[in-house]
Amino acid sequence: MTEEFIGCIEEELKEIELFYEENGVEVEAYTLHNGSFFSICC
């Protein structure tokens, strides 16, 4: 993986966490489940 790709994932995770925290949803289980957050990135 490139640093750029990893940086993108980290940024997306921050946005996802903020969104779900605001809506009272557990974030960790979502983001870690089968690496599903990769499909959201870039």
Coordinates of N, CA and C in Angstrom, one line a residue, residues 2-42:
T2 N 0.4 2.3 -0.7 CA 1.1 3.5 -0.7 C 0.7 4.3 0.5
E3 N 1.5 5.3 0.9 CA 1.2 6.2 2.0 C 0.0 7.0 1.7
E4 N -0.2 7.4 0.4 CA -1.3 8.1 0.0 C -2.6 7.4 0.2
F5 N -2.6 6.1 -0.1 CA -3.8 5.2 0.0 C -4.1 5.0 1.5
I6 N -3.1 4.8 2.3 CA -3.3 4.7 3.8 C -3.9 6.0 4.3
G7 N -3.3 7.1 3.9 CA -3.8 8.4 4.4 C -5.3 8.6 4.0
C8 N -5.6 8.1 2.8 CA -7.0 8.3 2.4 C -7.9 7.4 3.3
I9 N -7.5 6.2 3.6 CA -8.3 5.4 4.5 C -8.5 6.0 5.8
E10 N -7.4 6.6 6.4 CA -7.5 7.2 7.7 C -8.5 8.4 7.6
E11 N -8.4 9.2 6.6 CA -9.3 10.3 6.5 C -10.8 9.9 6.4
E12 N -11.0 8.8 5.6 CA -12.4 8.3 5.4 C -12.9 7.7 6.7
L13 N -12.0 7.1 7.5 CA -12.4 6.5 8.8 C -12.8 7.6 9.7
K14 N -12.1 8.7 9.7 CA -12.4 9.8 10.6 C -13.8 10.3 10.3
E15 N -14.1 10.5 9.0 CA -15.4 11.0 8.6 C -16.5 10.0 8.9
I16 N -16.3 8.7 8.7 CA -17.2 7.7 9.0 C -17.5 7.7 10.5
E17 N -16.4 7.7 11.3 CA -16.6 7.7 12.7 C -17.4 8.9 13.2
L18 N -17.1 10.1 12.7 CA -17.9 11.3 13.1 C -19.4 11.1 12.7
F19 N -19.6 10.6 11.5 CA -21.0 10.4 11.1 C -21.8 9.5 12.0
Y20 N -21.2 8.3 12.2 CA -21.8 7.3 13.0 C -21.9 7.7 14.5
E21 N -20.9 8.4 15.0 CA -21.0 8.8 16.4 C -22.1 9.8 16.6
E22 N -22.3 10.7 15.6 CA -23.4 11.7 15.7 C -24.7 11.0 15.7
N23 N -24.8 9.9 15.0 CA -26.1 9.1 14.9 C -26.2 8.0 15.9
G24 N -25.2 8.0 16.9 CA -25.3 7.0 18.0 C -25.1 5.6 17.6
V25 N -24.3 5.4 16.5 CA -24.1 4.0 16.1 C -22.7 3.6 16.4
E26 N -22.5 2.3 16.8 CA -21.2 1.8 17.1 C -20.3 1.7 15.9
V27 N -19.2 2.4 15.9 CA -18.4 2.6 14.7 C -17.4 1.4 14.5
E28 N -16.8 1.0 15.6 CA -15.6 0.1 15.5 C -16.0 -1.2 14.8
A29 N -17.2 -1.8 15.1 CA -17.6 -3.0 14.5 C -17.8 -2.9 13.0
Y30 N -18.3 -1.7 12.6 CA -18.6 -1.5 11.2 C -17.3 -1.3 10.5
T31 N -16.4 -0.6 11.0 CA -15.1 -0.3 10.2 C -14.2 -1.5 10.2
L32 N -14.3 -2.4 11.2 CA -13.4 -3.5 11.2 C -14.0 -4.8 10.5
H33 N -15.3 -4.8 10.3 CA -15.9 -5.9 9.7 C -15.5 -6.2 8.3
N34 N -14.7 -7.2 8.1 CA -14.2 -7.6 6.8 C -13.5 -6.5 6.0
G35 N -13.0 -5.5 6.7 CA -12.4 -4.4 6.0 C -13.3 -3.6 5.1
S36 N -14.6 -3.6 5.5 CA -15.6 -3.1 4.6 C -15.4 -1.6 4.2
F37 N -14.6 -0.9 5.1 CA -14.4 0.5 4.8 C -13.6 0.8 3.6
F38 N -12.9 -0.2 3.1 CA -12.1 -0.1 1.9 C -12.9 0.3 0.7
S39 N -14.1 -0.2 0.7 CA -15.0 0.0 -0.5 C -15.5 1.5 -0.5
I40 N -15.4 2.2 0.6 CA -15.8 3.5 0.7 C -14.7 4.5 0.3
C41 N -13.5 4.1 0.5 CA -12.3 4.9 0.3 C -12.1 5.2 -1.2
C42 N -11.8 6.4 -1.5 CA -11.4 6.9 -2.9 C -12.3 6.3 -4.0

